Amino acid sequence: MSSLQPFWGDGNMAVIHNVGYSNTNRSHARATNIWTSGGGSNNNQNTGWAGRYLVEDNPEFIANPPEFPLGVRIGGSPTLFQSEFGNLGVTFGGASQFTQFLEQGGFKHLLATAQNEFGRSLSFARKIANSSFRYLESIQTAADSANNLVDYPNSSLSRSLSVVARLIRGGLNTKIYLVSKGGFDSHNNQGGDEGSHANNLADIANSVSAFYDDLKTDNQGDRALTMTFSEFGRT
């Protein structure tokens, strides 16, 4: 993780040890829910800590909905943005779905339908679905207004962070973004600096470093605080 050493050396990085909960759960799914809900092992909390924060931070959002999404999720657990009013995060399965979303003008493709009555009906239904997506215009505008200014490593995490940097630079007012990285449940070949665990940690470090290199190119770096947490920290 040497690419993060400059952040540490400059006092711009911190590590908080021994953050967890009692009676740790050995189910990855349940443990992830505990981490994203903040409810603890004996409390089946059905909202996420980010969702609760967003409701508190935007008390008028029901009566006066904003023109931008309160949260954007590019992979990861949906629980994080869950609130008593529903899920407050727009969800993309990954960076590739985000690119497809921009190219199609929505989640549904309007052109790939049969040229018959069924195809025309399907195209109409997809058009209505796209037009009902409230935040399409704000996300499209932000993405069209900006580009990434550095090269990112070739990984799914890097591509997700490049989307976040692009939306920040494009002026989207969303405060919280979630990206995710899997691959830690490897069970073997984890040791050494060529092992799978080291490679996963290097991907995190290199992706975060590229993200900040991108934002710092036009003095956007101080606008973003990045936090990582892992369900694999439970033991």
Tab-separated table of C-alpha atoms in Angstrom:
chain	number	residue	atom	x	y	z
A	1	MET	CA	0.000	0.000	0.000
A	2	SER	CA	3.001	2.270	-0.572
A	3	SER	CA	0.989	4.653	-2.757
A	4	LEU	CA	-0.864	5.763	0.390
A	5	GLN	CA	2.353	6.521	2.293
A	6	PRO	CA	2.431	10.187	1.138
A	7	PHE	CA	-1.058	10.690	2.597
A	8	TRP	CA	0.132	9.219	5.900
A	9	GLY	CA	3.348	11.214	5.864
A	10	ASP	CA	1.482	14.477	5.230
A	11	GLY	CA	-0.932	13.837	8.090
A	12	ASN	CA	-3.873	13.344	5.730
A	13	MET	CA	-4.617	9.748	6.648
A	14	ALA	CA	-5.676	8.020	9.879
A	15	VAL	CA	-6.254	4.433	10.940
A	16	ILE	CA	-8.744	3.645	13.693
A	17	HIS	CA	-8.013	0.325	15.396
A	18	ASN	CA	-10.411	-2.186	16.938
A	19	VAL	CA	-13.682	-0.774	15.653
A	20	GLY	CA	-16.278	-3.512	15.864
A	21	TYR	CA	-19.241	-4.910	17.746
A	22	SER	CA	-19.770	-7.607	20.372
A	23	ASN	CA	-20.921	-11.148	19.504
A	24	THR	CA	-19.475	-11.021	16.001
A	25	ASN	CA	-21.543	-12.692	13.312
A	26	ARG	CA	-19.786	-15.134	10.982
A	27	SER	CA	-22.258	-14.715	8.128
A	28	HIS	CA	-20.798	-12.338	5.562
A	29	ALA	CA	-24.270	-11.114	4.554
A	30	ARG	CA	-25.482	-10.478	8.098
A	31	ALA	CA	-22.163	-8.950	9.167
A	32	THR	CA	-22.248	-6.571	6.190
A	33	ASN	CA	-25.761	-5.544	7.214
A	34	ILE	CA	-24.522	-4.863	10.764
A	35	TRP	CA	-21.679	-2.669	9.491
A	36	THR	CA	-23.876	-0.687	7.093
A	37	SER	CA	-26.820	-0.317	9.489
A	38	GLY	CA	-24.768	0.338	12.630
A	39	GLY	CA	-27.330	-1.651	14.572
A	40	GLY	CA	-25.155	-4.168	16.408
A	41	SER	CA	-25.381	-7.949	16.438
A	42	ASN	CA	-28.614	-8.144	18.457
A	43	ASN	CA	-30.540	-5.429	16.657
A	44	ASN	CA	-31.982	-6.000	13.184
A	45	GLN	CA	-31.844	-2.349	12.182
A	46	ASN	CA	-33.622	-1.854	8.836
A	47	THR	CA	-32.072	1.515	7.994
A	48	GLY	CA	-28.486	2.426	7.183
A	49	TRP	CA	-26.379	4.954	9.047
A	50	ALA	CA	-25.924	7.022	5.878
A	51	GLY	CA	-29.662	6.914	5.176
A	52	ARG	CA	-30.448	8.165	8.677
A	53	TYR	CA	-27.883	10.940	8.309
A	54	LEU	CA	-29.307	12.040	4.959
A	55	VAL	CA	-32.825	12.295	6.405
A	56	GLU	CA	-31.518	14.395	9.279
A	57	ASP	CA	-29.428	16.544	6.942
A	58	ASN	CA	-32.336	17.098	4.513
A	59	PRO	CA	-35.482	17.440	6.670
A	60	GLU	CA	-37.492	18.993	3.812
A	61	PHE	CA	-36.652	16.421	1.142
A	62	ILE	CA	-40.152	14.882	1.107
A	63	ALA	CA	-42.021	18.176	0.730
A	64	ASN	CA	-39.312	19.806	-1.366
A	65	PRO	CA	-37.294	17.110	-3.167
A	66	PRO	CA	-33.837	18.183	-4.356
A	67	GLU	CA	-32.878	18.128	-8.019
A	68	PHE	CA	-29.960	15.789	-7.301
A	69	PRO	CA	-29.713	12.370	-5.615
A	70	LEU	CA	-28.863	12.445	-1.924
A	71	GLY	CA	-26.604	9.414	-2.327
A	72	VAL	CA	-25.007	7.518	-5.213
A	73	ARG	CA	-24.094	3.844	-4.902
A	74	ILE	CA	-21.781	2.165	-7.388
A	75	GLY	CA	-21.922	-1.389	-6.086
A	76	GLY	CA	-21.900	-2.335	-2.412
A	77	SER	CA	-24.647	-2.937	0.113
A	78	PRO	CA	-28.023	-1.210	-0.439
A	79	THR	CA	-28.572	-1.051	3.320
A	80	LEU	CA	-26.230	1.921	3.719
A	81	PHE	CA	-28.649	4.409	2.096
A	82	GLN	CA	-31.844	2.799	3.397
A	83	SER	CA	-34.092	5.156	5.379
A	84	GLU	CA	-37.564	5.102	6.877
A	85	PHE	CA	-38.719	6.715	3.608
A	86	GLY	CA	-37.059	4.154	1.342
A	87	ASN	CA	-33.646	3.952	-0.231
A	88	LEU	CA	-32.100	7.392	-0.718
A	89	GLY	CA	-29.259	6.315	-3.003
A	90	VAL	CA	-29.326	6.021	-6.784
A	91	THR	CA	-27.807	2.624	-7.572
A	92	PHE	CA	-25.451	1.603	-10.361
A	93	GLY	CA	-24.201	-1.961	-10.474
A	94	GLY	CA	-20.758	-0.722	-11.473
A	95	ALA	CA	-18.880	1.771	-13.604
A	96	SER	CA	-19.864	-0.076	-16.790
A	97	GLN	CA	-23.571	0.294	-15.947
A	98	PHE	CA	-22.990	3.990	-15.308
A	99	THR	CA	-21.447	4.358	-18.792
A	100	GLN	CA	-24.355	2.424	-20.298
A	101	PHE	CA	-26.782	4.650	-18.391
A	102	LEU	CA	-25.224	7.798	-19.920
A	103	GLU	CA	-25.137	6.371	-23.435
A	104	GLN	CA	-28.763	5.235	-23.303
A	105	GLY	CA	-30.152	8.264	-21.509
A	106	GLY	CA	-31.487	6.072	-18.704
A	107	PHE	CA	-31.427	2.535	-17.347
A	108	LYS	CA	-33.519	1.128	-20.196
A	109	HIS	CA	-32.251	0.830	-23.773
A	110	LEU	CA	-34.756	2.248	-26.261
A	111	LEU	CA	-33.271	0.956	-29.509
A	112	ALA	CA	-32.739	-2.770	-28.928
A	113	THR	CA	-36.359	-3.795	-29.471
A	114	ALA	CA	-38.060	-5.734	-32.227
A	115	GLN	CA	-39.674	-3.789	-35.061
A	116	ASN	CA	-43.185	-5.015	-34.397
A	117	GLU	CA	-46.118	-4.214	-32.135
A	118	PHE	CA	-44.523	-5.956	-29.167
A	119	GLY	CA	-41.235	-4.118	-29.697
A	120	ARG	CA	-42.967	-0.750	-29.978
A	121	SER	CA	-44.875	-1.404	-26.753
A	122	LEU	CA	-41.674	-2.448	-24.982
A	123	SER	CA	-39.857	0.648	-26.251
A	124	PHE	CA	-42.688	2.856	-24.990
A	125	ALA	CA	-42.622	1.196	-21.559
A	126	ARG	CA	-38.855	1.694	-21.357
A	127	LYS	CA	-39.195	5.334	-22.364
A	128	ILE	CA	-41.694	5.906	-19.558
A	129	ALA	CA	-39.371	4.119	-17.097
A	130	ASN	CA	-36.448	6.340	-18.108
A	131	SER	CA	-38.494	9.527	-17.897
A	132	SER	CA	-39.701	8.568	-14.414
A	133	PHE	CA	-36.127	8.499	-13.136
A	134	ARG	CA	-36.075	11.789	-11.309
A	135	TYR	CA	-32.334	12.366	-11.196
A	136	LEU	CA	-31.469	11.427	-14.765
A	137	GLU	CA	-30.916	15.022	-15.853
A	138	SER	CA	-28.733	16.081	-12.925
A	139	ILE	CA	-26.462	13.044	-13.230
A	140	GLN	CA	-26.276	13.353	-17.017
A	141	THR	CA	-25.460	17.062	-16.788
A	142	ALA	CA	-22.705	16.526	-14.228
A	143	ALA	CA	-21.163	13.662	-16.180
A	144	ASP	CA	-21.281	15.603	-19.472
A	145	SER	CA	-19.686	18.636	-17.793
A	146	ALA	CA	-16.497	16.909	-16.664
A	147	ASN	CA	-13.860	14.338	-17.502
A	148	ASN	CA	-11.227	12.476	-15.554
A	149	LEU	CA	-7.891	14.290	-15.752
A	150	VAL	CA	-5.533	11.417	-14.880
A	151	ASP	CA	-5.200	7.762	-15.837
A	152	TYR	CA	-6.618	5.233	-13.392
A	153	PRO	CA	-5.441	1.662	-12.774
A	154	ASN	CA	-7.338	-1.030	-14.631
A	155	SER	CA	-9.636	-2.316	-11.895
A	156	SER	CA	-13.334	-2.181	-11.116
A	157	LEU	CA	-12.677	-0.156	-7.947
A	158	SER	CA	-10.642	2.413	-9.875
A	159	ARG	CA	-13.338	2.724	-12.515
A	160	SER	CA	-15.974	3.275	-9.816
A	161	LEU	CA	-13.862	5.974	-8.156
A	162	SER	CA	-13.291	7.619	-11.532
A	163	VAL	CA	-17.071	7.965	-11.873
A	164	VAL	CA	-17.245	9.621	-8.440
A	165	ALA	CA	-14.453	12.062	-9.334
A	166	ARG	CA	-16.206	12.925	-12.578
A	167	LEU	CA	-19.521	13.647	-10.835
A	168	ILE	CA	-17.827	15.773	-8.161
A	169	ARG	CA	-16.003	17.788	-10.818
A	170	GLY	CA	-19.213	18.090	-12.818
A	171	GLY	CA	-20.951	19.830	-9.918
A	172	LEU	CA	-23.354	17.141	-8.689
A	173	ASN	CA	-24.319	18.173	-5.158
A	174	THR	CA	-24.545	14.619	-3.820
A	175	LYS	CA	-22.733	14.385	-0.472
A	176	ILE	CA	-22.195	10.643	-0.025
A	177	TYR	CA	-20.968	8.073	-2.546
A	178	LEU	CA	-20.467	4.370	-1.955
A	179	VAL	CA	-18.112	2.153	-3.952
A	180	SER	CA	-17.181	-1.413	-3.149
A	181	LYS	CA	-14.419	-3.948	-3.689
A	182	GLY	CA	-14.802	-7.700	-3.345
A	183	GLY	CA	-12.282	-10.489	-3.717
A	184	PHE	CA	-11.077	-10.802	-0.127
A	185	ASP	CA	-12.809	-14.139	0.507
A	186	SER	CA	-9.909	-16.007	-1.094
A	187	HIS	CA	-8.958	-18.586	1.590
A	188	ASN	CA	-5.630	-19.418	-0.093
A	189	ASN	CA	-2.559	-17.847	-1.744
A	190	GLN	CA	-2.951	-14.880	0.583
A	191	GLY	CA	0.596	-14.633	1.906
A	192	GLY	CA	3.553	-12.600	0.725
A	193	ASP	CA	3.725	-9.442	-1.314
A	194	GLU	CA	2.528	-11.350	-4.405
A	195	GLY	CA	-0.396	-12.985	-2.634
A	196	SER	CA	-4.066	-12.248	-3.313
A	197	HIS	CA	-4.486	-10.281	-0.084
A	198	ALA	CA	-1.546	-7.999	-0.879
A	199	ASN	CA	-2.860	-7.494	-4.414
A	200	ASN	CA	-6.285	-6.518	-3.078
A	201	LEU	CA	-4.773	-4.021	-0.656
A	202	ALA	CA	-2.580	-2.614	-3.433
A	203	ASP	CA	-5.656	-2.124	-5.594
A	204	ILE	CA	-7.335	-0.114	-2.840
A	205	ALA	CA	-4.238	2.018	-2.295
A	206	ASN	CA	-3.565	2.647	-5.978
A	207	SER	CA	-7.219	3.396	-6.735
A	208	VAL	CA	-7.586	5.879	-3.873
A	209	SER	CA	-4.288	7.528	-4.818
A	210	ALA	CA	-5.441	7.943	-8.430
A	211	PHE	CA	-8.778	9.334	-7.234
A	212	TYR	CA	-7.044	12.085	-5.263
A	213	ASP	CA	-4.514	12.740	-8.027
A	214	ASP	CA	-7.490	13.327	-10.299
A	215	LEU	CA	-9.286	15.668	-7.892
A	216	LYS	CA	-6.120	17.601	-7.020
A	217	THR	CA	-5.506	18.400	-10.696
A	218	ASP	CA	-8.008	21.256	-10.490
A	219	ASN	CA	-7.947	21.820	-6.716
A	220	GLN	CA	-10.917	19.568	-5.931
A	221	GLY	CA	-9.003	17.315	-3.536
A	222	ASP	CA	-10.038	19.091	-0.337
A	223	ARG	CA	-13.706	18.530	-1.185
A	224	ALA	CA	-13.549	14.766	-0.658
A	225	LEU	CA	-13.074	12.695	2.492
A	226	THR	CA	-12.639	8.991	1.788
A	227	MET	CA	-13.364	6.330	4.388
A	228	THR	CA	-12.952	2.563	4.108
A	229	PHE	CA	-14.498	-0.133	6.262
A	230	SER	CA	-14.549	-3.875	5.867
A	231	GLU	CA	-16.862	-6.631	7.015
A	232	PHE	CA	-13.704	-8.791	7.092
A	233	GLY	CA	-12.545	-6.843	10.129
A	234	ARG	CA	-15.068	-8.653	12.307
A	235	THR	CA	-12.567	-11.102	13.852
